[in-house]
Coordinates of C-alpha atoms in Angstrom, one line a residue:
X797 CA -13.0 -2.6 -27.6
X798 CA -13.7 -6.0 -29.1
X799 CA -10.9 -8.1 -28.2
X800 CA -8.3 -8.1 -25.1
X801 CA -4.8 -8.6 -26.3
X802 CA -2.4 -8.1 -23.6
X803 CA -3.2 -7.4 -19.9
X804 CA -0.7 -5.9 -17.3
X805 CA -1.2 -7.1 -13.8
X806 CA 1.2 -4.7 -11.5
X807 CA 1.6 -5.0 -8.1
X808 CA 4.5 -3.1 -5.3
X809 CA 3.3 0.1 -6.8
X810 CA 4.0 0.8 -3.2
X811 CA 6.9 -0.9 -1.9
X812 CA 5.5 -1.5 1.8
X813 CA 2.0 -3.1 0.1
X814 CA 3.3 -7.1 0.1
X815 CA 0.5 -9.0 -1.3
X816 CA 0.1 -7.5 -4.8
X817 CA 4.2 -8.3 -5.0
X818 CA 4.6 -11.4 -3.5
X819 CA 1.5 -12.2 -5.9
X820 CA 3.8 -10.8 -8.9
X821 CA 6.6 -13.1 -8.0
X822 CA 4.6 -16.2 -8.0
X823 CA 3.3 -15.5 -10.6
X824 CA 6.3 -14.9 -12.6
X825 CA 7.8 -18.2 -11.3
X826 CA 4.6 -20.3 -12.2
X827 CA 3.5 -18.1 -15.6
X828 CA 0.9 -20.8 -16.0
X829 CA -1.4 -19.4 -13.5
X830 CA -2.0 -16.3 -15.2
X831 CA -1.7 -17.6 -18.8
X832 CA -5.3 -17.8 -21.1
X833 CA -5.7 -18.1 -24.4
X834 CA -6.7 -15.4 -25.7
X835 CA -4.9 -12.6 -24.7
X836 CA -1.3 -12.7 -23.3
X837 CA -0.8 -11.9 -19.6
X838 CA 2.6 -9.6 -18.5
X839 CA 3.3 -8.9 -14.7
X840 CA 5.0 -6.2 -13.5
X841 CA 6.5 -5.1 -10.3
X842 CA 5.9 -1.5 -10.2
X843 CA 8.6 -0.1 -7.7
X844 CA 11.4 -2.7 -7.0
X845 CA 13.5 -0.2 -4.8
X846 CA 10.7 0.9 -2.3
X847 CA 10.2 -3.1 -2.5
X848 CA 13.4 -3.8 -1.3
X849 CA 13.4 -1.1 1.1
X850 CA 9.9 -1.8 2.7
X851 CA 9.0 1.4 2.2
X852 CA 5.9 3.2 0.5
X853 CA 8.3 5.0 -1.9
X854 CA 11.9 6.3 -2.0
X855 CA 11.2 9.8 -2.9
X856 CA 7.9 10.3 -4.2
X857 CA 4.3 8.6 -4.3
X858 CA 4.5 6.4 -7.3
X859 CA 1.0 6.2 -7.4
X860 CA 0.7 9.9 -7.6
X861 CA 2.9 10.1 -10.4
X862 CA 1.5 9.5 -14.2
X863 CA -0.4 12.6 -14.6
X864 CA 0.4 13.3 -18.2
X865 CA 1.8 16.7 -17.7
X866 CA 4.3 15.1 -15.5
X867 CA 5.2 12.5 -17.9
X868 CA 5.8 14.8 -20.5
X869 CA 8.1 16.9 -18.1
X870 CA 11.6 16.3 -18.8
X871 CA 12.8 17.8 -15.8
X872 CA 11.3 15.5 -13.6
X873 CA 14.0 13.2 -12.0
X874 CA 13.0 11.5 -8.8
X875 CA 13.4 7.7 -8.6
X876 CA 9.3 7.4 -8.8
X877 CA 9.1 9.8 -11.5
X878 CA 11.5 8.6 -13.7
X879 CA 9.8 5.0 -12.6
X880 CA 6.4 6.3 -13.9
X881 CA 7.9 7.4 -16.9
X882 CA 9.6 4.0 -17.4
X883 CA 6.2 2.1 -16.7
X884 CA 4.1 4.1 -19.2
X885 CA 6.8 3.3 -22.2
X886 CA 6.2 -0.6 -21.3
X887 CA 2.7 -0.3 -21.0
X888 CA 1.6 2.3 -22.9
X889 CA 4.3 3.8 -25.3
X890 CA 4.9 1.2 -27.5
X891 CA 2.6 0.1 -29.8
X892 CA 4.0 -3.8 -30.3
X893 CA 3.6 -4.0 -26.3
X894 CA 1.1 -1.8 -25.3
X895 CA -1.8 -3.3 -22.9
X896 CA -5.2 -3.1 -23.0
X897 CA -6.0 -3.8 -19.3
X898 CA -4.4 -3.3 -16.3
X899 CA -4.9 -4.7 -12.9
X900 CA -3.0 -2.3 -10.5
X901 CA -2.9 -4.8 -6.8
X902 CA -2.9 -2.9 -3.3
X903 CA -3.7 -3.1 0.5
X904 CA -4.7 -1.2 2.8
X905 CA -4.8 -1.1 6.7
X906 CA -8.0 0.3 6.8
X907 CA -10.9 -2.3 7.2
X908 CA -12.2 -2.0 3.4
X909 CA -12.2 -5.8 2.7
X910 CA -12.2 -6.6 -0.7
X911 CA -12.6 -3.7 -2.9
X912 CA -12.4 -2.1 -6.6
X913 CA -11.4 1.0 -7.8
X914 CA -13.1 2.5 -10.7
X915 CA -11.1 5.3 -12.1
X916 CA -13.5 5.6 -14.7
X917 CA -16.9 4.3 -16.0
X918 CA -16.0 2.5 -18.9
X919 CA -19.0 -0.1 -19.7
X920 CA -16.5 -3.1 -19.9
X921 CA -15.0 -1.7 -16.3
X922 CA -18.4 -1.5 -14.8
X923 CA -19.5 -4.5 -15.9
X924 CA -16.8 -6.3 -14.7
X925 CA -17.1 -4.9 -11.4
X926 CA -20.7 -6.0 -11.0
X927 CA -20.1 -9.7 -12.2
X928 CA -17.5 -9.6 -9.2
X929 CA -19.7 -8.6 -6.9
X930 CA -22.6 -10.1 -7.7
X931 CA -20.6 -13.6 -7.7
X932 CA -19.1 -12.6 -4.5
X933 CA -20.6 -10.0 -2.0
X934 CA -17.8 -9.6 0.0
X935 CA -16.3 -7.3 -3.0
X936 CA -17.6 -3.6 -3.2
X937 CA -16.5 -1.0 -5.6
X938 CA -15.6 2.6 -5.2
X939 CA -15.4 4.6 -8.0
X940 CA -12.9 7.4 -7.7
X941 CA -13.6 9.3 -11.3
X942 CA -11.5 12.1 -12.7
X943 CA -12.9 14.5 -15.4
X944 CA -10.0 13.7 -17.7
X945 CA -7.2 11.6 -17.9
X946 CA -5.1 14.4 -17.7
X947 CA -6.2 14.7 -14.1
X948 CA -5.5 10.8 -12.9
X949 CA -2.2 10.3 -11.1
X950 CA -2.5 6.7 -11.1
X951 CA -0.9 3.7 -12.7
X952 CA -4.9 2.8 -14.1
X953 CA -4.7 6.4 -16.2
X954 CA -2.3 4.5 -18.6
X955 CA -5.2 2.3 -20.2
X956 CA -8.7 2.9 -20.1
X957 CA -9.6 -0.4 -19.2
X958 CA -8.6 -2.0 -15.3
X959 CA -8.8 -0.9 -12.6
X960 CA -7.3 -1.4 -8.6
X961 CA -8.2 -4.3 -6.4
X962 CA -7.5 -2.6 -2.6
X963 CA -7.6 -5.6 0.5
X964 CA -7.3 -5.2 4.0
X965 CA -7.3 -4.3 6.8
X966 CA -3.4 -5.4 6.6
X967 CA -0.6 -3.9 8.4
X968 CA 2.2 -2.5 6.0
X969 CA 5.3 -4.7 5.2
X970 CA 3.5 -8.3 6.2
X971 CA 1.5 -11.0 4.1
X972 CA -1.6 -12.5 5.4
X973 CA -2.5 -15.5 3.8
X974 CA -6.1 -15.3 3.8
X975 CA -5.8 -12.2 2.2
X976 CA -3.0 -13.2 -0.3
X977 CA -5.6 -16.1 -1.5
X978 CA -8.3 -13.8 -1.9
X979 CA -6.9 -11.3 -4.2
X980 CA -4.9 -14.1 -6.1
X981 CA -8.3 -15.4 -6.4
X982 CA -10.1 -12.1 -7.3
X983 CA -7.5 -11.8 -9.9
X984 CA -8.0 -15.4 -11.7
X985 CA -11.7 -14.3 -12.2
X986 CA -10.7 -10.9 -13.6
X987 CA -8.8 -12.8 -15.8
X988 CA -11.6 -15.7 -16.7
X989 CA -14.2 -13.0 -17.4
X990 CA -11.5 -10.7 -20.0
X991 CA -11.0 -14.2 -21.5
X992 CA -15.0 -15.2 -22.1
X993 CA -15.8 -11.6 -23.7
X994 CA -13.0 -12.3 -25.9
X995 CA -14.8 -15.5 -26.9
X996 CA -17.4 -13.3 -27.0
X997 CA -19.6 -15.7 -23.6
X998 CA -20.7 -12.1 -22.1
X999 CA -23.7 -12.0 -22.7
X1000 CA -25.8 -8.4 -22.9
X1001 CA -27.9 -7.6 -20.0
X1002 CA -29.0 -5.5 -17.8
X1003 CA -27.5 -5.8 -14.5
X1004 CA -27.0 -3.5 -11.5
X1005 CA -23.9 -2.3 -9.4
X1006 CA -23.7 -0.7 -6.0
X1007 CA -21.2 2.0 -6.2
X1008 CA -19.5 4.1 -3.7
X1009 CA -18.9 7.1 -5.5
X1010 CA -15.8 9.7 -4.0
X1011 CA -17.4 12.7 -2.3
X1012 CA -14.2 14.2 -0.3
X1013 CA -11.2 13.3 2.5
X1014 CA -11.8 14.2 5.7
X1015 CA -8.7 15.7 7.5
X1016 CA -7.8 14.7 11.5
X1017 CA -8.3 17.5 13.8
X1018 CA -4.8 19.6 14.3
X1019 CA -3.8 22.4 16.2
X1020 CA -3.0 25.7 14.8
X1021 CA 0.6 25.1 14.1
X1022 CA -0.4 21.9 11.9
X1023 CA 0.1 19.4 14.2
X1024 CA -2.5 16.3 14.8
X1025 CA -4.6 16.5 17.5
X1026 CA -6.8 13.8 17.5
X1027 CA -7.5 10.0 16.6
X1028 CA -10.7 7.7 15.2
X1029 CA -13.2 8.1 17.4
X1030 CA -13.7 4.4 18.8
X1031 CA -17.4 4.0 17.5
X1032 CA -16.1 4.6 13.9
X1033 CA -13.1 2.8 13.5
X1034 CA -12.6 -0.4 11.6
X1035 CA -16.7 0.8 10.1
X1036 CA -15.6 1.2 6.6
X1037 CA -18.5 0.9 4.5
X1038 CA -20.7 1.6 7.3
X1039 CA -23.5 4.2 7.3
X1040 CA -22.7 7.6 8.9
X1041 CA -24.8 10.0 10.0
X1042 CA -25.0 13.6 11.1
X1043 CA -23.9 13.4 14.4
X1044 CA -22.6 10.8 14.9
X1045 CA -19.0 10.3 16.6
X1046 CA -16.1 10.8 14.2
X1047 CA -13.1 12.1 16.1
X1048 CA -12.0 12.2 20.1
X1049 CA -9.5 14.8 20.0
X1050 CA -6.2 14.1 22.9
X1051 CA -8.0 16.2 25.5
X1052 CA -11.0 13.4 25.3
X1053 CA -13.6 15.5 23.9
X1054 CA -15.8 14.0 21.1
X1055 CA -16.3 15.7 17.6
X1056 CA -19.2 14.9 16.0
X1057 CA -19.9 14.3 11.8
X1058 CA -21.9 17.8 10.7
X1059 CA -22.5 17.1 7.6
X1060 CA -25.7 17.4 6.0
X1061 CA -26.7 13.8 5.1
X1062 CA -25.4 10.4 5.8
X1063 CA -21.9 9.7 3.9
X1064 CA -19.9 5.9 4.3
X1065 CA -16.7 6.8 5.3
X1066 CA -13.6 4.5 3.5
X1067 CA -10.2 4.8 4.0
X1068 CA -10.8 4.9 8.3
X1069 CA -7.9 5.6 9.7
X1070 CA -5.2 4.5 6.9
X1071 CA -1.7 4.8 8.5
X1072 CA -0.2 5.7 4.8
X1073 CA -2.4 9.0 4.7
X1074 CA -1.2 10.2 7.9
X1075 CA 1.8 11.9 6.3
X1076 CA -1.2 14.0 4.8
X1077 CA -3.5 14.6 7.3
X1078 CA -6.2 12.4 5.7
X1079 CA -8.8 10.2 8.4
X1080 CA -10.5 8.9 5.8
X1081 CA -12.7 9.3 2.4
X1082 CA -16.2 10.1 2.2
X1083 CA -18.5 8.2 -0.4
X1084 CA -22.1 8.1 -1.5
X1085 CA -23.7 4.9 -1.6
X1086 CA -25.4 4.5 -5.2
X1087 CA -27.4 1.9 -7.2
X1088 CA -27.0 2.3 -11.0
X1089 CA -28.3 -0.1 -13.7
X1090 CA -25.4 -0.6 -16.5

């Protein structure tokens, strides 16, 4: 890829998520923001309805829905389905408006800060990533890799290039300014950087990234007909990014007794305690902590 021509910045891929829409709007009502030179910038809402509703989704995770098998399925018919199928023919399908980057916006309640998701290792994406946290060290990046594009449910498997920018903690359905500036910043610099490699100002050299690389999910405790049966244990929660080790606290269970982490090595647990993964079962994600040289 030599030159960025259109880039997609999508937020309210879930409805209840407010800063990446409320950051849409604006921008749609002042386009200059987001406008560069070199490349023309389109916004998208990604799920008006759930938007409207406050809710997550309607009828199905958006964000769950563009593996390709499922966009190819004609029989598919949910409101987020057909959705998906409606954002990759804007995006994707047509060849006089197809993007080359796309910036999918979230939040999160869990206490991950400012983070990128990597859905891939493209060079371009990894580079980018390290400029932005190299310029601010506030931002981390977890890379959550499929082996194929078939496999990627997300809005970022449309294009090969973008990724997600994930801010919180932030309770669902509410704005919080500092947060709101912070990711309308992080997304000026995204767009600053796409618009000096198309002037060709990036120079090559080596730099280095720390990367949280996806192990697993770790589900809460339950009891033997499914339900939940126990919380974050206290010395864990809101530790997102934070080193843990075998044996250390991870759960207390509702008859107050302490579960402990067994595994074999130290992990950094994301994702602690994210009230949208409850309807799964899901505490949190596992990651190892990397340093690669790109």
């Amino acid at each position: 890829m030599n030159q960025i021509n259109r880039v997609a910045i999508v937020g309210g891929t879930h409805g209840n998520e407010f800063t990446g829409a409320y950051l849409i709007q604006k921008f749609a009502q002042f386009p200059d923001l987001i406008t560069r030179q070199s490349f023309e910038t389109v916004t998208l809402l990604a799920n008006p309805n759930a938007f409207v509703a406050g809710r997550r989704y309607l009828e199905k995770d958006l964000n769950r829905s563009f593996l390709k098998q499922d966009l190819q399925n004609l029989t598919l018919s949910s409101y987020e389905e057909l959705q998906a199928k409606s954002i990759q023919h804007t995006l994707a399908s047509n060849s006089d408006k197809q993007v080359d980057f796309i910036l999918d916006l979230h939040s999160t309640t869990a206490n991950m800060g400012l983070t990128i998701i990597l859905v891939n290792s493209h060079p371009l994406n990894l580079k980018l990533a390290a400029y932005r946290s190299q310029i601010n060290p506030l931002v981390r990046v977890y890379r959550c890799s499929f082996k194929s594009i078939e496999e990627n449910p997300f809005v970022n498997s449309l294009c090969e290039l973008g990724f997600a920018i994930e801010v919180g903690p932030i309770a669902q359905g509410l704005l919080k300014a500092k947060l709101f500036q912070q990711t309308e910043e992080l997304v000026y610099a995204v767009l600053d950087y796409l618009e000096r490699f198309n002037q060709g100002g990036i120079t090559s050299t080596n730099e280095t990234l720390i990367l949280y690389d996806h192990l697993s999910v770790v589900e809460y405790p339950k009891q033997e007909d499914g339900k939940i049966f126990g919380m974050i244990h206290p010395e864990l929660q809101d530790k997102d990014y934070q080193s843990l080790n075998p044996g250390d606290p991870i759960f207390l269970t509702f008859d107050d007794k302490t579960i402990f982490y067994e595994g074999a090595s130290t992990v950094w647990p994301i994702f602690i305690n994210e009230a949208a993964y409850y309807e799964k079962g899901i505490a949190m994600c596992l990651t190892q902590k990397q340093q690669i040289n790109i």
